Tab-separated table of C-alpha atoms in Angstrom:
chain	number	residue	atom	x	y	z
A	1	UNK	CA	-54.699	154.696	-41.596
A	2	UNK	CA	-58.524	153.126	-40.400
A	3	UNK	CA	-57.667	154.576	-37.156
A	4	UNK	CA	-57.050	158.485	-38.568
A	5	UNK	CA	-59.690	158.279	-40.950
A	6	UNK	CA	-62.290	156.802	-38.101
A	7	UNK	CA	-61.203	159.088	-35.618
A	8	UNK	CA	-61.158	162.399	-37.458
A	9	UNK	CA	-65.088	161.727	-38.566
A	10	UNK	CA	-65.771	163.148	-35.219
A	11	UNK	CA	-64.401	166.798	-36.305
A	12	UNK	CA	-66.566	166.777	-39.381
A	13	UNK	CA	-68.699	169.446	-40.476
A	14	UNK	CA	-69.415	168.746	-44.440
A	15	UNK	CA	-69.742	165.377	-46.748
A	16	UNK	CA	-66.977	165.787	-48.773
A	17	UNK	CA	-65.021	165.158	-45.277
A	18	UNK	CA	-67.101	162.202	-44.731
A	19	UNK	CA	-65.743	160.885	-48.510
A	20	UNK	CA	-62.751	161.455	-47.361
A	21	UNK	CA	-62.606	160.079	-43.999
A	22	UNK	CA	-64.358	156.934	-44.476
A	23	UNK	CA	-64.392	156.704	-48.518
A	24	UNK	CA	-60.345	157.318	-48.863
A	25	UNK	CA	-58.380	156.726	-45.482
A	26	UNK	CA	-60.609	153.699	-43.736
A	27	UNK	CA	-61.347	152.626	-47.643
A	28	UNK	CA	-57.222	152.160	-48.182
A	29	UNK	CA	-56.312	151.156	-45.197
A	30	UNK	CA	-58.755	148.164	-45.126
A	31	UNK	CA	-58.190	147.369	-49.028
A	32	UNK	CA	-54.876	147.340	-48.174
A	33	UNK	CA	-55.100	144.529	-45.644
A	34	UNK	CA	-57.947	142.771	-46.857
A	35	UNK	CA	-58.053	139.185	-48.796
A	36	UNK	CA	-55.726	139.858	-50.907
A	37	UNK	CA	-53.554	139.888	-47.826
A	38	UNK	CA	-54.938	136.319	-46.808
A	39	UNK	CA	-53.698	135.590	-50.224
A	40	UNK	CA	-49.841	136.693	-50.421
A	41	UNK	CA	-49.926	134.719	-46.541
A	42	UNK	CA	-51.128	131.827	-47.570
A	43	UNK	CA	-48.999	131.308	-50.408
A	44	UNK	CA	-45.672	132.417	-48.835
A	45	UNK	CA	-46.066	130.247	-45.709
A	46	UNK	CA	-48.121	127.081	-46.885
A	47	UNK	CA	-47.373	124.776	-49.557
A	48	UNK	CA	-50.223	122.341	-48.412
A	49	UNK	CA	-53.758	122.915	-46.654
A	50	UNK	CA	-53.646	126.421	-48.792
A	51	UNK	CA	-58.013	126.045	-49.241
A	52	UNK	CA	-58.660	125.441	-45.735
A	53	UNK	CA	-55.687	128.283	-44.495
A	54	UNK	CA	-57.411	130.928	-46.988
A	55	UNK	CA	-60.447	129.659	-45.812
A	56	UNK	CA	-59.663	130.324	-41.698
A	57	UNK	CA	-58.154	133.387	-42.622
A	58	UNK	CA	-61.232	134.619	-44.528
A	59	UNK	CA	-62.901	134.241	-41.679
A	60	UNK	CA	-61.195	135.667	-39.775
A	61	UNK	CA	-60.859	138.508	-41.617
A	62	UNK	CA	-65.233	138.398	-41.438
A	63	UNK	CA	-65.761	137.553	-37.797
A	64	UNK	CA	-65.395	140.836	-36.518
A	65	UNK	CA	-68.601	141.688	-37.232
A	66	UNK	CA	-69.988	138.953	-35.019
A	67	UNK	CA	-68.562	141.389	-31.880
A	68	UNK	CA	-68.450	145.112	-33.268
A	69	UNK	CA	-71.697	145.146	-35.383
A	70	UNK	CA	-73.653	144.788	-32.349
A	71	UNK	CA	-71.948	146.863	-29.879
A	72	UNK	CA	-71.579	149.635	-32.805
A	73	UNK	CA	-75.349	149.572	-33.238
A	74	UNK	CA	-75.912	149.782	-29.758
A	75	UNK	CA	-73.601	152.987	-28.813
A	76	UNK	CA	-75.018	154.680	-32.073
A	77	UNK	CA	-78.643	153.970	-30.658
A	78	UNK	CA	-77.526	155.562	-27.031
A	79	UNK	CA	-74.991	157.857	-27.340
A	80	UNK	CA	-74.462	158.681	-31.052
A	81	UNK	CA	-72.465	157.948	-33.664
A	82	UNK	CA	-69.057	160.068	-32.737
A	83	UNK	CA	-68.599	157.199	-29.703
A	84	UNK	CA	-68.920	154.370	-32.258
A	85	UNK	CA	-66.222	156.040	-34.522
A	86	UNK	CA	-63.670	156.857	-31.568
A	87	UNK	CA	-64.341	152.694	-30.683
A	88	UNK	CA	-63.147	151.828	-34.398
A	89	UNK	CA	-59.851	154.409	-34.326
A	90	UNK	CA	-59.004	152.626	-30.689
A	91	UNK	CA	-59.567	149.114	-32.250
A	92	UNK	CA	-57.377	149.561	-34.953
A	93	UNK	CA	-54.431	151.183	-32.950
A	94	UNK	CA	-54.740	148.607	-30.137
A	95	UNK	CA	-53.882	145.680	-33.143
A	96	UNK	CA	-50.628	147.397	-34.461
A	97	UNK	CA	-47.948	146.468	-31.920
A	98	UNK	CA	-49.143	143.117	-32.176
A	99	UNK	CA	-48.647	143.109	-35.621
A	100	UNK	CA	-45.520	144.829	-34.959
A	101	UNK	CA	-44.229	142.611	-33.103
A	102	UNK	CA	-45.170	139.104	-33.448
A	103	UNK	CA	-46.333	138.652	-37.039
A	104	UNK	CA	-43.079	137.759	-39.774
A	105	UNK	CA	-42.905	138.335	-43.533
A	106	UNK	CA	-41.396	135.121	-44.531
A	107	UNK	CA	-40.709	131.466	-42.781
A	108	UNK	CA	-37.143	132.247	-43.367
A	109	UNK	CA	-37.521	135.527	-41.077
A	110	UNK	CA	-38.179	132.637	-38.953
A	111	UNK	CA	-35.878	129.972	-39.714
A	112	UNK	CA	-38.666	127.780	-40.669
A	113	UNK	CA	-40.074	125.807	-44.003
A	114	UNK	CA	-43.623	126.770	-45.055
A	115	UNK	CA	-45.505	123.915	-44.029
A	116	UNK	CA	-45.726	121.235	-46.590
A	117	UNK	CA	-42.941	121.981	-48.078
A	118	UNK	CA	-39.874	119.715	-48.249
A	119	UNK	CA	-36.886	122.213	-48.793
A	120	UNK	CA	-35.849	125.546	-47.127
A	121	UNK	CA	-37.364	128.191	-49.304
A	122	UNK	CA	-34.908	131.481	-48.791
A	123	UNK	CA	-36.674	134.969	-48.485
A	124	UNK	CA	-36.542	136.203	-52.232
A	125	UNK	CA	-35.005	139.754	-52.519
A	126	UNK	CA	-37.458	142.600	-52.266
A	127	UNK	CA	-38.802	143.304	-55.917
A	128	UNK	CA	-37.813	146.854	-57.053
A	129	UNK	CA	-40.652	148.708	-58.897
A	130	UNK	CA	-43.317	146.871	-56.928
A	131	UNK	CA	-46.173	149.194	-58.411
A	132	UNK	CA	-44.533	148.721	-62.373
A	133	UNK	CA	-44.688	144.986	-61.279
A	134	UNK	CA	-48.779	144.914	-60.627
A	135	UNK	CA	-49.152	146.611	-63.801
A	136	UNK	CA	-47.574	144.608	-65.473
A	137	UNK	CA	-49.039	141.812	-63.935
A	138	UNK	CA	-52.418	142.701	-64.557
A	139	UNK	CA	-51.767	143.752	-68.510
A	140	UNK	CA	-50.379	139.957	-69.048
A	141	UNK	CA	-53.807	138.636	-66.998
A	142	UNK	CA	-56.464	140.263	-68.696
A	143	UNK	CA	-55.444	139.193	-72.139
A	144	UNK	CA	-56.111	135.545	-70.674
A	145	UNK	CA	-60.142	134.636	-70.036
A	146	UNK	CA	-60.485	133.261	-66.891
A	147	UNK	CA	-58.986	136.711	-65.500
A	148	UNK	CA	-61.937	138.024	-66.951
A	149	UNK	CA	-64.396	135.575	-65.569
A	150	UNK	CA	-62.755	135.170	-62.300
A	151	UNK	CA	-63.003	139.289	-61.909
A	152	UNK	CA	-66.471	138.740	-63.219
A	153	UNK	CA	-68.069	136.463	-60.853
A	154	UNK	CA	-66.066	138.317	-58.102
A	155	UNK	CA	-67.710	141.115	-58.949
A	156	UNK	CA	-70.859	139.558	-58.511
A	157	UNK	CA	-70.095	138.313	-55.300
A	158	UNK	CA	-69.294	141.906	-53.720
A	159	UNK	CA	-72.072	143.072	-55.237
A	160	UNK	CA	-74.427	140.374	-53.304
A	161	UNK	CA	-72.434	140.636	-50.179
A	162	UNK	CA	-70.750	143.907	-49.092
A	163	UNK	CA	-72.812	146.157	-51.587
A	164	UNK	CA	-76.077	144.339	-50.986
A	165	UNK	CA	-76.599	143.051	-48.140
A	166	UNK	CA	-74.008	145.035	-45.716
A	167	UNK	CA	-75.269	147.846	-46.985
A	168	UNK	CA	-79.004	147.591	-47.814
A	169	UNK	CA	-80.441	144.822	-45.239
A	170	UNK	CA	-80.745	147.096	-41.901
A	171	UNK	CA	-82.697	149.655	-44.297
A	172	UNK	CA	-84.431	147.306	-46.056
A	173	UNK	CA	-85.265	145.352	-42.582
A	174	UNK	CA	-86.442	149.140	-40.939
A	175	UNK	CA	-88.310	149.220	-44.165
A	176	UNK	CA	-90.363	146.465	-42.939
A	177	UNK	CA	-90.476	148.014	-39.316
A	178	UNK	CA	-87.960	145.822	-37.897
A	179	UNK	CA	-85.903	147.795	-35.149
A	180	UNK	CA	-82.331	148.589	-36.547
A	181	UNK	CA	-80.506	146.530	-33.300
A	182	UNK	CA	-82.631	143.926	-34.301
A	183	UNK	CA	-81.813	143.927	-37.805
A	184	UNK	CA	-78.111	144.402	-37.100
A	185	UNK	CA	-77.651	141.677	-34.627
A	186	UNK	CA	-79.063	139.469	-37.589
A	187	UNK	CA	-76.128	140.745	-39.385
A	188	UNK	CA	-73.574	139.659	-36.853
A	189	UNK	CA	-75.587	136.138	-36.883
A	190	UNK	CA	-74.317	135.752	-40.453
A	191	UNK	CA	-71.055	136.742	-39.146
A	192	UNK	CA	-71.142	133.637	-37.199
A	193	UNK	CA	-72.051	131.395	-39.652
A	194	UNK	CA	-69.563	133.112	-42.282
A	195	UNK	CA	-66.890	131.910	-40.028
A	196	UNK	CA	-68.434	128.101	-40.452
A	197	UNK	CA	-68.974	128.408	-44.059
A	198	UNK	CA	-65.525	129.958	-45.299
A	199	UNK	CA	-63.264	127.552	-43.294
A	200	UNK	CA	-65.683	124.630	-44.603
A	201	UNK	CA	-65.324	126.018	-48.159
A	202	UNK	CA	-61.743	126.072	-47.892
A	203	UNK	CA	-61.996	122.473	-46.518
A	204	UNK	CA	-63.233	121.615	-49.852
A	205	UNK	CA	-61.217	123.901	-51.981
A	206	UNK	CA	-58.705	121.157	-51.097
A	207	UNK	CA	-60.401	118.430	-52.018
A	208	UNK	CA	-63.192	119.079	-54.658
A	209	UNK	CA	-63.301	121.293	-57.944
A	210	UNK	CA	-62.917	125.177	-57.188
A	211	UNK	CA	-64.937	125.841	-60.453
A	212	UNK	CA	-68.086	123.459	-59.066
A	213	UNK	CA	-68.010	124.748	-55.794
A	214	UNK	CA	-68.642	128.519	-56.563
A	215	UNK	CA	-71.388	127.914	-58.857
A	216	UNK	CA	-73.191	125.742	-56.146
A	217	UNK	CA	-72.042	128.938	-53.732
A	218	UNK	CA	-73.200	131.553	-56.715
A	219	UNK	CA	-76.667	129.633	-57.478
A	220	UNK	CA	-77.149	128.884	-53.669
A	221	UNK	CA	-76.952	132.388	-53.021
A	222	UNK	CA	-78.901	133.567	-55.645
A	223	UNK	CA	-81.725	131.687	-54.790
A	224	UNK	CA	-81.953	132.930	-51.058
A	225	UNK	CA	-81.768	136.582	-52.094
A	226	UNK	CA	-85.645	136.083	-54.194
A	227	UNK	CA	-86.971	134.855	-51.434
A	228	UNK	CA	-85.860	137.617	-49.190
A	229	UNK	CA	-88.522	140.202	-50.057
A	230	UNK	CA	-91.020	137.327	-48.379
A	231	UNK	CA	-89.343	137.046	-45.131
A	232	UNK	CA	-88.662	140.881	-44.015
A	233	UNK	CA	-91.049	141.477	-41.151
A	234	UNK	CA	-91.269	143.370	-38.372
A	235	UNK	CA	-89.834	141.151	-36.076
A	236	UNK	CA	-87.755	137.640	-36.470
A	237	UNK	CA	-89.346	134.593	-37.107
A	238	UNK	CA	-87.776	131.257	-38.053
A	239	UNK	CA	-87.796	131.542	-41.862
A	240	UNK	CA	-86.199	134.878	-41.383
A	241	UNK	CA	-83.732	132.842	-38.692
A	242	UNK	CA	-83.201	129.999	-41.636
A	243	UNK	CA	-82.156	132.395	-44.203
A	244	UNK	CA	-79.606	134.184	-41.875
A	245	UNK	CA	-77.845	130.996	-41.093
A	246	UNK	CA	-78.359	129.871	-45.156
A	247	UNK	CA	-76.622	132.588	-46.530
A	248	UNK	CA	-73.916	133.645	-43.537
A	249	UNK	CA	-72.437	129.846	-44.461
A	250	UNK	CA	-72.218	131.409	-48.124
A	251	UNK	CA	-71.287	134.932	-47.795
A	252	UNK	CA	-67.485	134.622	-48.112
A	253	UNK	CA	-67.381	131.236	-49.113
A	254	UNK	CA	-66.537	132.272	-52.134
A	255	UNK	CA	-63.116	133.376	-51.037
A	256	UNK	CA	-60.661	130.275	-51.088
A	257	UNK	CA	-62.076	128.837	-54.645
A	258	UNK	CA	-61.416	131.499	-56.199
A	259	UNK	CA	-57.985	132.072	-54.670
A	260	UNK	CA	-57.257	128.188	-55.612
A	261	UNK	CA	-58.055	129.270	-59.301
A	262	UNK	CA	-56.293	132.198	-59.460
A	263	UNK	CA	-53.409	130.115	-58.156
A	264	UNK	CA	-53.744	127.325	-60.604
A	265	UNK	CA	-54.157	129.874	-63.358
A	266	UNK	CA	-51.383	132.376	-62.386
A	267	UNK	CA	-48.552	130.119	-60.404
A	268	UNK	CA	-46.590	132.933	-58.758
A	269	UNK	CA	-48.384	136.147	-59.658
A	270	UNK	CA	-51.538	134.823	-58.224
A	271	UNK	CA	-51.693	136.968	-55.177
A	272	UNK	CA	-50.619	139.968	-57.420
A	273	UNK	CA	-53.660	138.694	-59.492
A	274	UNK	CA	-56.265	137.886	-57.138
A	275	UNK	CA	-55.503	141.861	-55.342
A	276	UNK	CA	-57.017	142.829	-58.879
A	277	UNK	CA	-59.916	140.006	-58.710
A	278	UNK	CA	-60.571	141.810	-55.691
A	279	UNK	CA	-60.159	145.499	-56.893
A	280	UNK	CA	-63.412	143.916	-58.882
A	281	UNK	CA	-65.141	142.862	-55.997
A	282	UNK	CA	-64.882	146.477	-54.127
A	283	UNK	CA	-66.017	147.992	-57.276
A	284	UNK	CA	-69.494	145.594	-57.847
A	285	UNK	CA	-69.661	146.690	-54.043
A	286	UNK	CA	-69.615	149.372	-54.620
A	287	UNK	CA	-72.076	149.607	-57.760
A	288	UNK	CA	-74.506	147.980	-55.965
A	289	UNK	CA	-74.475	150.241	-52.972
A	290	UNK	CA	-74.976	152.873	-54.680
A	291	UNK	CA	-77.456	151.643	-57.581
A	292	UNK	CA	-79.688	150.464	-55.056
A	293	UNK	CA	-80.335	153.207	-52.925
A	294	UNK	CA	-81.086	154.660	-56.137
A	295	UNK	CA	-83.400	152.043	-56.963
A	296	UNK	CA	-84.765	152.171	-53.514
A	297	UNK	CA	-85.774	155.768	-54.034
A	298	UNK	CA	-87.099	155.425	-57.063
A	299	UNK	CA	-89.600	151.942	-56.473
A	300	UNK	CA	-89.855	152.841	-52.774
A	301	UNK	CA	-88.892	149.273	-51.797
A	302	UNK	CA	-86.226	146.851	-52.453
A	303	UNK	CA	-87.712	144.238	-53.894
A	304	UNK	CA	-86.291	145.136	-57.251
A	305	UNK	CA	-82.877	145.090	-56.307
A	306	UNK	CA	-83.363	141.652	-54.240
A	307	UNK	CA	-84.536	140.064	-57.782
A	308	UNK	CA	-81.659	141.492	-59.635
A	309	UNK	CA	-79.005	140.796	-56.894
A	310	UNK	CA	-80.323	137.261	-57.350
A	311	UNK	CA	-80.427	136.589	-61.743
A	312	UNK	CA	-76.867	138.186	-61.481
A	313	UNK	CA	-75.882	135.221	-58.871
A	314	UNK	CA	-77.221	132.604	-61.393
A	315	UNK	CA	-75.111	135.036	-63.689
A	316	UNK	CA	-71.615	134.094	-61.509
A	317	UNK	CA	-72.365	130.684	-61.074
A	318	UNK	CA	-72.779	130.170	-65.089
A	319	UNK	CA	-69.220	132.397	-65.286
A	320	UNK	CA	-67.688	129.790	-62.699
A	321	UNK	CA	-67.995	126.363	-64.749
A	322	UNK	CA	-66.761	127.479	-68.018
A	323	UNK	CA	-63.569	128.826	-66.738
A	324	UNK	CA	-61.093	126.386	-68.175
A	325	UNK	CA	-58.610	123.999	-66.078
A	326	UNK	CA	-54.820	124.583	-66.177
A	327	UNK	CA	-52.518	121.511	-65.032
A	328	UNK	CA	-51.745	122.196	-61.568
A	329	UNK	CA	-48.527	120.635	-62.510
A	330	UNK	CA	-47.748	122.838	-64.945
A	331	UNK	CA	-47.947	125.848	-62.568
A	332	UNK	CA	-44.495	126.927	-60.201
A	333	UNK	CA	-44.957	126.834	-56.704
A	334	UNK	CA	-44.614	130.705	-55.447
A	335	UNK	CA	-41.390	131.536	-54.417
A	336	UNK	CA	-43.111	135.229	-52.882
């Protein structure tokens, strides 16, 4: 699906194709195999090390960046941006016979335990109704609070990440007459660090308090966005440098606390669950990439939306500590 919608951009002619292109096809096809796919892994093959698994799959998930963000920029730059989107439609097709062939749905496709676990675990039927099921799913969750505050700070967290500063940083950097490559390799940089940061994080989802660690990820966060407006220049310098490598080790760090809570909270619908924690997440994206281009046009800088990005990261971090602890005991290992 990324693959058709990528590579029929390059027959466009209008912006409702564009929507469609990119906006439906790439937007379902990557939805569709984003975290929430880390999520339904990690619970179906891992009964132990789950933190530091979501955590390396996170990551991964992230790391691409590090190459294609650089290259991308480049081939838009010299040869326009039709080349860039024929390199995404090829990337995507060129991963589908491995997936095809080497990845499994269960450890008993397999013959194997999930790791950590003491018993064979026998591949449950296939749920009829699978759609009925999410509803349902996310009816029984939102009458509970910490669905709501888990969806909450998620929300914040796309909006400070995908809608923010994916979106709005090479602007706001060519704002401050910073060439785009420039400004783009600085966003595969973070992509590097991301990769340290989320396996870390999931590291200490095993060991720590999920609710501490993402306020200190929320508040950390927050208070590196109001000090960007200071440090976009035209070129990089090493408190520009310092606040790359600051907030790539938060960016997704995020991730594997907040799949550990939904976990504890939810026992076996938890990846159901935490696919509509991340529905949230797309959506403050996507709020925030839109609101502040809006604001950017109408205060002719971003400063405004830096400020904001940042009170509503003190926001999520205040969300995080008063979600309330379930016994882990009291929560069934998933079976799915």
């Amino acid at each position: 699906v990324i693959a058709v919608g990528s590579g029929l951009t390059v027959w466009m002619t209008a912006a409702w194709q564009l929507m469609l292109c990119w906006g439906l096809l790439v937007g379902l096809g990557s939805g569709s195999m984003a975290l929430a796919f880390a999520a339904t892994v990690t619970n179906r093959w891992f009964t132990e090390r789950r933190g530091l698994v979501t955590g390396i799959l996170t990551a991964a998930s992230a790391s691409g960046q590090l190459i294609f963000l650089p290259v991308l920029s480049w081939m838009v730059e010299r040869h326009d941006w039709r080349p860039a989107a024929v390199t995404v439609a090829l990337a995507a097709l060129a991963v589908v016979p491995f997936v095809w062939l080497l990845l499994r749905d269960h450890p008993a496709d397999v013959g194997l335990k999930p790791y950590g676990a003491t018993e064979f675990v026998p591949k449950p039927e296939p749920v009829p109704g699978a759609a009925r099921r999410a509803l349902s799913v996310l009816v029984k969750a939102a009458r509970t609070g910490p669905f709501w505050l888990l969806a909450g700070t998620f929300a914040i967290c796309g909006a400070s990440t995908n809608g923010l500063i994916q979106t709005h940083f090479v602007p706001a950097a060519h704002d401050a007459h910073m060439p785009v490559q420039a400004a783009a390799s600085l966003l595969a940089v973070i992509g590097v660090f991301d990769v340290v940061g989320t396996i870390a994080s999931g590291w200490f989802t095993d060991r720590y308090d999920a609710r501490r660690l993402l306020a200190t990820y929320y508040a950390l966060r927050g208070v590196s966005l109001l000090f960007l407006p200071m440090l976009l220049a035209p070129s990089v310098h090493p408190p520009m440098l310092f606040f790359i490598v600051f907030y790539g080790l938060d960016w997704v760090a995020t991730v594997p606390p907040t799949v550990a809570l939904c976990r504890e909270q939810y026992g076996e619908d938890s990846a159901i669950v935490f696919g509509w924690v991340l529905a949230s997440h797309q959506v403050g994206a996507a709020l925030v990439a839109f609101l502040g281009g809006v604001a950017r046009d109408a205060f002719g800088s971003y400063d405004m939306v830096w400020y904001f990005s940042g009170a509503l990261c003190a926001v999520a971090a205040l969300m995080a500590l008063v979600i309330r602890r379930k016994s882990v005991a009291a929560v069934p290992v998933a079976a799915v």
